[in-house]
Tab-separated table of C-alpha atoms in Angstrom:
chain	number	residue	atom	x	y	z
A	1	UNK	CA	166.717	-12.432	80.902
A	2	UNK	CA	168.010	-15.601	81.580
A	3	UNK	CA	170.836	-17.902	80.358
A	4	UNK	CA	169.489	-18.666	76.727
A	5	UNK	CA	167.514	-15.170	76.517
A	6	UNK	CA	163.927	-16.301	77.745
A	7	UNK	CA	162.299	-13.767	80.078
A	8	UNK	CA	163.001	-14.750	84.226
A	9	UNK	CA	159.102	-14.454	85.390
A	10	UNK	CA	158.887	-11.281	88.122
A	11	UNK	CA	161.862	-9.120	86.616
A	12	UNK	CA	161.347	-6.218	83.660
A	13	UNK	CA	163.215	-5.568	80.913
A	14	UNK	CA	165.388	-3.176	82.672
A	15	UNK	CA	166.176	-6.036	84.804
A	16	UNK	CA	164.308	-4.738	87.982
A	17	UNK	CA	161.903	-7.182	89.600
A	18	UNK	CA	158.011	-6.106	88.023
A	19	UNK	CA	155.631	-6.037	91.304
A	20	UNK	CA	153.349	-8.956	92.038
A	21	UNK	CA	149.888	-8.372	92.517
A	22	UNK	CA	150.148	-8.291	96.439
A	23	UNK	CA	152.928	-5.854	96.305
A	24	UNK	CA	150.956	-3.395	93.838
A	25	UNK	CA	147.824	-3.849	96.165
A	26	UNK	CA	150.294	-3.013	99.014
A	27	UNK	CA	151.990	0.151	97.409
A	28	UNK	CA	148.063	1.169	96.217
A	29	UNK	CA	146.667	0.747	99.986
A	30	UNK	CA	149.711	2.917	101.192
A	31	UNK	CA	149.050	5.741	98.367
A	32	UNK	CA	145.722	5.965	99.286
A	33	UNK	CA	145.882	5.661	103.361
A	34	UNK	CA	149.080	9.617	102.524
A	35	UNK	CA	146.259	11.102	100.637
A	36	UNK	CA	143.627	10.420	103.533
A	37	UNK	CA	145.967	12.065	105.773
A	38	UNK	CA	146.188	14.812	103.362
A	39	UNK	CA	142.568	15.218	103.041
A	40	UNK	CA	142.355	15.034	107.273
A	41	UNK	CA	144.545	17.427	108.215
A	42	UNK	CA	143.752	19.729	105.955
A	43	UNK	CA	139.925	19.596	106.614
A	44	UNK	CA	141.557	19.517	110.749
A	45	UNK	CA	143.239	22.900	109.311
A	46	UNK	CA	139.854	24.111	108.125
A	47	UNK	CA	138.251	23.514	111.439
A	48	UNK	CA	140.818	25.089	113.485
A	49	UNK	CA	140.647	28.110	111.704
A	50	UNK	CA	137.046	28.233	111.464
A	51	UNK	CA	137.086	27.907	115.538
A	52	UNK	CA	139.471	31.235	115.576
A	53	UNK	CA	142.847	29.174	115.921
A	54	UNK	CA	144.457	26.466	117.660
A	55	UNK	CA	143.818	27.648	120.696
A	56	UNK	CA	141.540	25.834	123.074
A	57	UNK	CA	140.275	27.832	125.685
A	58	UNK	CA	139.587	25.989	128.776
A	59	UNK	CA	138.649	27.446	132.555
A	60	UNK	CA	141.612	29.709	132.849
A	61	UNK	CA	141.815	33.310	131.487
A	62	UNK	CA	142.967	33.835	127.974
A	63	UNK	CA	143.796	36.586	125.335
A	64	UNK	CA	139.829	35.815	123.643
A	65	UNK	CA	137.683	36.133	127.191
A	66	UNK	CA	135.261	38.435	126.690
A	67	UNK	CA	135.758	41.938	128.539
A	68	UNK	CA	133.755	44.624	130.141
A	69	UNK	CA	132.914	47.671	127.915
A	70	UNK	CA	135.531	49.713	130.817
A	71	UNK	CA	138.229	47.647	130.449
A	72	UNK	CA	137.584	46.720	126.261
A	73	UNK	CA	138.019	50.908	126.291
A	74	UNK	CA	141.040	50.992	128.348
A	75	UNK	CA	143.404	48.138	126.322
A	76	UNK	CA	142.237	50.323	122.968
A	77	UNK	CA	142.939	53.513	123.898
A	78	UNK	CA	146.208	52.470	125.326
A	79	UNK	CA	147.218	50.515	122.052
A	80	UNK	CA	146.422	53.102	120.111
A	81	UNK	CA	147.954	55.862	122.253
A	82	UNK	CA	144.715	57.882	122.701
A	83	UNK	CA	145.482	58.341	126.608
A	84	UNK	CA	145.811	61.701	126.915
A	85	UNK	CA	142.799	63.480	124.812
A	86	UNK	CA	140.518	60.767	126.323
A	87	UNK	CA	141.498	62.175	129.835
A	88	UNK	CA	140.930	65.479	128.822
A	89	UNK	CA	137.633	65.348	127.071
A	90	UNK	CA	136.620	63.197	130.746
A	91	UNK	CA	138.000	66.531	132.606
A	92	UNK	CA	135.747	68.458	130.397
A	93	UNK	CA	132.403	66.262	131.171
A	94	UNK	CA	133.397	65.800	134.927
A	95	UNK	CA	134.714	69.479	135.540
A	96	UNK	CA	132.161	69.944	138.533
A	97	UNK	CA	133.360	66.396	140.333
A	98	UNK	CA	137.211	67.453	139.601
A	99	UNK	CA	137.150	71.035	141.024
A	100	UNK	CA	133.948	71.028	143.593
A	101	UNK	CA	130.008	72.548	142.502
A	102	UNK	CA	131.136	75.975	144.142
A	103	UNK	CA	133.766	76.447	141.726
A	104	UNK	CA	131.924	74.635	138.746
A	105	UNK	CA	129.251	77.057	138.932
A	106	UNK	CA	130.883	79.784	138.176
A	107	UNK	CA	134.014	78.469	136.033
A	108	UNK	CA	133.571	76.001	132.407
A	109	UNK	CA	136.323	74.463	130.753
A	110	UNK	CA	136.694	76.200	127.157
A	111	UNK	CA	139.830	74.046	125.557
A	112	UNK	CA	142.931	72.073	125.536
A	113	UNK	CA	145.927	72.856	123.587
A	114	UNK	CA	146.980	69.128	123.432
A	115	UNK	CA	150.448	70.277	121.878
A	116	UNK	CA	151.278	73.436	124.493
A	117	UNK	CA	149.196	71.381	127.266
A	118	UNK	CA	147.469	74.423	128.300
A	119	UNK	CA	143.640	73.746	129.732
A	120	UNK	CA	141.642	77.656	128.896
A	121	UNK	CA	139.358	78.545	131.701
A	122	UNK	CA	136.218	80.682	131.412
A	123	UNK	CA	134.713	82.479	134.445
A	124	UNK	CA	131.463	83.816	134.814
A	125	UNK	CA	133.291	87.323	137.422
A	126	UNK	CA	135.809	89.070	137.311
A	127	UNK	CA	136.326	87.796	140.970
A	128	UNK	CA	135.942	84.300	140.546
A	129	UNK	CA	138.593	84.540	137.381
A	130	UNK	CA	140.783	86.531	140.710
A	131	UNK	CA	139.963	83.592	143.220
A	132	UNK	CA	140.480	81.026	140.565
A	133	UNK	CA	144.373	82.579	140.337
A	134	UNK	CA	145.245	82.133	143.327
A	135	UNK	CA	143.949	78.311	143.855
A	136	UNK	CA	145.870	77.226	140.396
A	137	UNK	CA	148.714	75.038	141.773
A	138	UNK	CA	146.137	73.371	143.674
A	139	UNK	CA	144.067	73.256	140.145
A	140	UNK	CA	147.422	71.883	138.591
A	141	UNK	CA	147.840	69.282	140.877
A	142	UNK	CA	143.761	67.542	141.091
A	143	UNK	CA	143.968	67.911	137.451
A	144	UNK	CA	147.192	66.128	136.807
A	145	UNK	CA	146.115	63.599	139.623
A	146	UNK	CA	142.912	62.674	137.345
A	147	UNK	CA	144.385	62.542	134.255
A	148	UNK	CA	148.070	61.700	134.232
A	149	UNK	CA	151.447	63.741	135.220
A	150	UNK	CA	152.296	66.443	132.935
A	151	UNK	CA	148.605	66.193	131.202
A	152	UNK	CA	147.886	70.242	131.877
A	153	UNK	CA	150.954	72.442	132.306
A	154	UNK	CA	149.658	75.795	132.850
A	155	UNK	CA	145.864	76.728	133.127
A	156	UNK	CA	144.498	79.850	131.138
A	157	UNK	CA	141.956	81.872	132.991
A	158	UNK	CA	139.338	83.741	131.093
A	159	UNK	CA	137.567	86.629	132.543
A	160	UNK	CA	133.689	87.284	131.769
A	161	UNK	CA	133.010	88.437	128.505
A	162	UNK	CA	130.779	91.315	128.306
A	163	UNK	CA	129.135	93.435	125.872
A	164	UNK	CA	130.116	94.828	122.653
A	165	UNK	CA	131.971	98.067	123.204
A	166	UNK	CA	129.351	100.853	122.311
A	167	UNK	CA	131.110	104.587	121.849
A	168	UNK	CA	128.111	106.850	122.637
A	169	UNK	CA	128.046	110.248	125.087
A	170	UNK	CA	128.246	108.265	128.483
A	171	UNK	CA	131.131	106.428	127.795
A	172	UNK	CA	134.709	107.069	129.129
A	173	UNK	CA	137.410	107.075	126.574
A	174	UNK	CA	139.515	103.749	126.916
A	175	UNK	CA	136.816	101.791	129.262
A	176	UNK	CA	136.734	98.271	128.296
A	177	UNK	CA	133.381	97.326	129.770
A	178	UNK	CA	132.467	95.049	133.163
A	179	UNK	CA	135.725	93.158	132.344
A	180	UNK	CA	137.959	96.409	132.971
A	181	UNK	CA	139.302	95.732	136.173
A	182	UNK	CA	140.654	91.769	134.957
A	183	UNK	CA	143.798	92.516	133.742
Protein backbone atom coordinates (compact mmCIF):
# COMPACT_ATOMS: atom_id res chain seq x y z
CA UNK A 1 0.00 0.00 0.00
CA UNK A 2 1.24 3.19 -0.66
CA UNK A 3 1.35 6.66 1.00
CA UNK A 4 -2.48 7.56 0.82
CA UNK A 5 -3.59 3.69 0.91
CA UNK A 6 -3.91 2.95 -2.96
CA UNK A 7 -2.52 -0.47 -3.92
CA UNK A 8 1.57 -0.20 -5.26
CA UNK A 9 1.03 -2.32 -8.70
CA UNK A 10 3.34 -5.81 -8.36
CA UNK A 11 3.12 -6.16 -4.41
CA UNK A 12 0.13 -8.31 -2.44
CA UNK A 13 -1.63 -7.52 0.34
CA UNK A 14 0.79 -9.12 2.60
CA UNK A 15 3.14 -6.72 1.17
CA UNK A 16 5.24 -9.32 -0.86
CA UNK A 17 5.80 -8.50 -4.52
CA UNK A 18 2.73 -10.72 -6.63
CA UNK A 19 4.75 -12.48 -9.69
CA UNK A 20 4.56 -10.99 -13.16
CA UNK A 21 3.56 -13.04 -15.87
CA UNK A 22 7.24 -13.85 -16.99
CA UNK A 23 8.19 -14.83 -13.55
CA UNK A 24 5.06 -17.29 -13.15
CA UNK A 25 5.91 -18.68 -16.72
CA UNK A 26 9.49 -19.01 -15.33
CA UNK A 27 8.63 -20.77 -11.91
CA UNK A 28 5.91 -23.03 -14.21
CA UNK A 29 8.78 -24.05 -16.87
CA UNK A 30 11.07 -24.97 -13.81
CA UNK A 31 8.14 -27.13 -12.04
CA UNK A 32 7.60 -28.90 -14.96
CA UNK A 33 11.39 -29.44 -16.40
CA UNK A 34 11.82 -31.44 -11.67
CA UNK A 35 8.90 -33.52 -12.61
CA UNK A 36 10.48 -34.62 -16.09
CA UNK A 37 13.43 -35.59 -14.20
CA UNK A 38 11.25 -37.42 -11.90
CA UNK A 39 9.46 -39.20 -14.54
CA UNK A 40 13.23 -40.04 -16.29
CA UNK A 41 14.92 -41.45 -13.72
CA UNK A 42 12.47 -43.33 -12.51
CA UNK A 43 11.50 -44.94 -15.91
CA UNK A 44 15.94 -45.08 -16.07
CA UNK A 45 15.22 -47.07 -12.63
CA UNK A 46 12.71 -49.29 -14.40
CA UNK A 47 15.10 -50.13 -17.14
CA UNK A 48 17.97 -50.90 -15.04
CA UNK A 49 16.18 -53.27 -13.15
CA UNK A 50 14.49 -54.81 -15.94
CA UNK A 51 18.22 -55.38 -17.49
CA UNK A 52 19.14 -57.35 -14.01
CA UNK A 53 20.90 -54.20 -12.35
CA UNK A 54 23.23 -51.51 -12.91
CA UNK A 55 25.69 -53.48 -13.94
CA UNK A 56 26.98 -53.32 -17.47
CA UNK A 57 28.78 -56.17 -18.49
CA UNK A 58 31.37 -55.49 -20.99
CA UNK A 59 34.39 -57.98 -22.40
CA UNK A 60 35.81 -58.82 -19.04
CA UNK A 61 34.54 -61.63 -16.72
CA UNK A 62 31.80 -60.87 -14.31
CA UNK A 63 29.65 -62.39 -11.43
CA UNK A 64 26.50 -62.98 -14.42
CA UNK A 65 28.85 -64.91 -17.26
CA UNK A 66 27.33 -67.85 -17.99
CA UNK A 67 29.12 -71.14 -16.60
CA UNK A 68 29.67 -74.69 -17.54
CA UNK A 69 27.21 -77.25 -16.03
CA UNK A 70 30.87 -78.60 -13.97
CA UNK A 71 31.70 -75.58 -12.61
CA UNK A 72 27.65 -74.12 -12.10
CA UNK A 73 27.73 -77.66 -9.81
CA UNK A 74 30.84 -76.92 -8.03
CA UNK A 75 30.05 -72.99 -6.73
CA UNK A 76 26.45 -74.68 -5.48
CA UNK A 77 27.49 -77.41 -3.76
CA UNK A 78 30.16 -75.45 -2.08
CA UNK A 79 27.65 -72.60 -1.02
CA UNK A 80 25.48 -74.80 0.21
CA UNK A 81 27.98 -77.07 1.99
CA UNK A 82 27.00 -80.29 0.14
CA UNK A 83 30.86 -81.22 -0.39
CA UNK A 84 31.17 -84.12 1.33
CA UNK A 85 27.97 -86.49 0.44
CA UNK A 86 28.49 -85.36 -3.20
CA UNK A 87 32.05 -86.95 -2.98
CA UNK A 88 30.80 -89.89 -1.55
CA UNK A 89 27.85 -90.76 -3.68
CA UNK A 90 30.85 -90.07 -6.79
CA UNK A 91 33.01 -92.85 -4.77
CA UNK A 92 30.02 -95.01 -4.94
CA UNK A 93 29.42 -94.61 -8.95
CA UNK A 94 33.26 -94.60 -9.67
CA UNK A 95 34.25 -97.44 -7.10
CA UNK A 96 35.92 -99.55 -10.01
CA UNK A 97 38.16 -96.30 -11.32
CA UNK A 98 39.04 -95.49 -7.44
CA UNK A 99 40.21 -98.99 -6.32
CA UNK A 100 41.23 -100.86 -9.83
CA UNK A 101 38.58 -103.60 -11.94
CA UNK A 102 40.44 -106.52 -10.01
CA UNK A 103 39.30 -105.33 -6.81
CA UNK A 104 35.88 -103.85 -8.10
CA UNK A 105 34.88 -107.13 -9.21
CA UNK A 106 34.78 -108.71 -6.35
CA UNK A 107 34.15 -105.79 -3.67
CA UNK A 108 30.74 -103.01 -3.90
CA UNK A 109 30.40 -100.16 -1.80
CA UNK A 110 27.23 -100.77 0.57
CA UNK A 111 27.12 -97.23 2.68
CA UNK A 112 28.43 -94.19 4.29
CA UNK A 113 27.86 -93.23 7.77
CA UNK A 114 28.26 -89.46 6.95
CA UNK A 115 28.23 -88.71 10.85
CA UNK A 116 30.86 -91.73 12.08
CA UNK A 117 32.60 -91.36 8.46
CA UNK A 118 32.74 -94.99 8.10
CA UNK A 119 32.50 -96.28 4.17
CA UNK A 120 30.80 -100.39 4.66
CA UNK A 121 32.39 -102.72 2.23
CA UNK A 122 30.78 -105.85 0.77
CA UNK A 123 32.87 -108.71 -0.68
CA UNK A 124 31.83 -111.32 -2.83
CA UNK A 125 34.86 -114.23 -0.63
CA UNK A 126 35.74 -114.71 2.27
CA UNK A 127 39.32 -114.15 0.82
CA UNK A 128 38.88 -111.12 -0.97
CA UNK A 129 37.08 -109.56 2.40
CA UNK A 130 40.95 -111.13 3.94
CA UNK A 131 42.99 -109.41 1.03
CA UNK A 132 40.86 -106.36 1.19
CA UNK A 133 42.20 -106.07 5.16
CA UNK A 134 45.30 -105.96 4.61
CA UNK A 135 45.36 -103.23 1.59
CA UNK A 136 43.03 -100.73 3.86
CA UNK A 137 45.51 -97.91 4.68
CA UNK A 138 46.24 -97.91 1.14
CA UNK A 139 42.18 -97.91 0.64
CA UNK A 140 42.18 -94.97 3.27
CA UNK A 141 44.51 -92.99 1.60
CA UNK A 142 43.08 -93.18 -2.60
CA UNK A 143 39.84 -92.64 -0.98
CA UNK A 144 40.63 -89.59 1.04
CA UNK A 145 42.83 -88.40 -2.00
CA UNK A 146 39.46 -88.42 -4.24
CA UNK A 147 37.25 -87.03 -2.02
CA UNK A 148 38.77 -84.76 0.60
CA UNK A 149 41.00 -85.38 3.94
CA UNK A 150 39.18 -86.93 6.69
CA UNK A 151 36.09 -87.86 4.18
CA UNK A 152 36.30 -91.89 5.24
CA UNK A 153 37.88 -92.66 8.61
CA UNK A 154 37.75 -96.28 8.92
CA UNK A 155 36.41 -98.73 6.18
CA UNK A 156 33.95 -101.63 7.22
CA UNK A 157 34.54 -104.87 5.44
CA UNK A 158 31.68 -107.20 4.84
CA UNK A 159 32.19 -110.80 4.24
CA UNK A 160 29.87 -112.81 1.66
CA UNK A 161 26.58 -113.41 2.79
CA UNK A 162 25.40 -116.84 2.38
CA UNK A 163 22.44 -118.87 2.89
CA UNK A 164 19.87 -119.01 5.46
CA UNK A 165 21.04 -121.23 8.28
CA UNK A 166 19.07 -124.58 7.76
CA UNK A 167 19.26 -127.06 11.09
CA UNK A 168 18.68 -130.47 9.43
CA UNK A 169 20.79 -134.03 10.09
CA UNK A 170 24.02 -132.92 8.14
CA UNK A 171 24.63 -129.96 9.87
CA UNK A 172 27.30 -129.33 12.61
CA UNK A 173 26.08 -127.67 15.71
CA UNK A 174 27.35 -123.93 15.75
CA UNK A 175 28.44 -123.82 11.83
CA UNK A 176 27.63 -120.53 10.46
CA UNK A 177 27.62 -121.40 6.78
CA UNK A 178 30.41 -120.49 3.79
CA UNK A 179 31.06 -117.29 5.85
CA UNK A 180 32.45 -119.38 8.95
CA UNK A 181 35.94 -118.91 8.61
CA UNK A 182 35.50 -114.59 8.29
CA UNK A 183 35.66 -113.69 11.62
Amino acid sequence: MGKEGAPVPGASASGVPESSGVDLARQALAAAKEQARARGAAAQQRKTVRRGGSLRSGSGADGRDPLKLGAALDRLKTERGWEMPIAVSGVMGRWKEIVGPEVAQHSEPLKYDEDERILVVQCDSTAWATQLKWMLPNLLKRLNGELGRDTVRQIKLHGPSGPQRRYGPLRAPGSKGPGDTYG
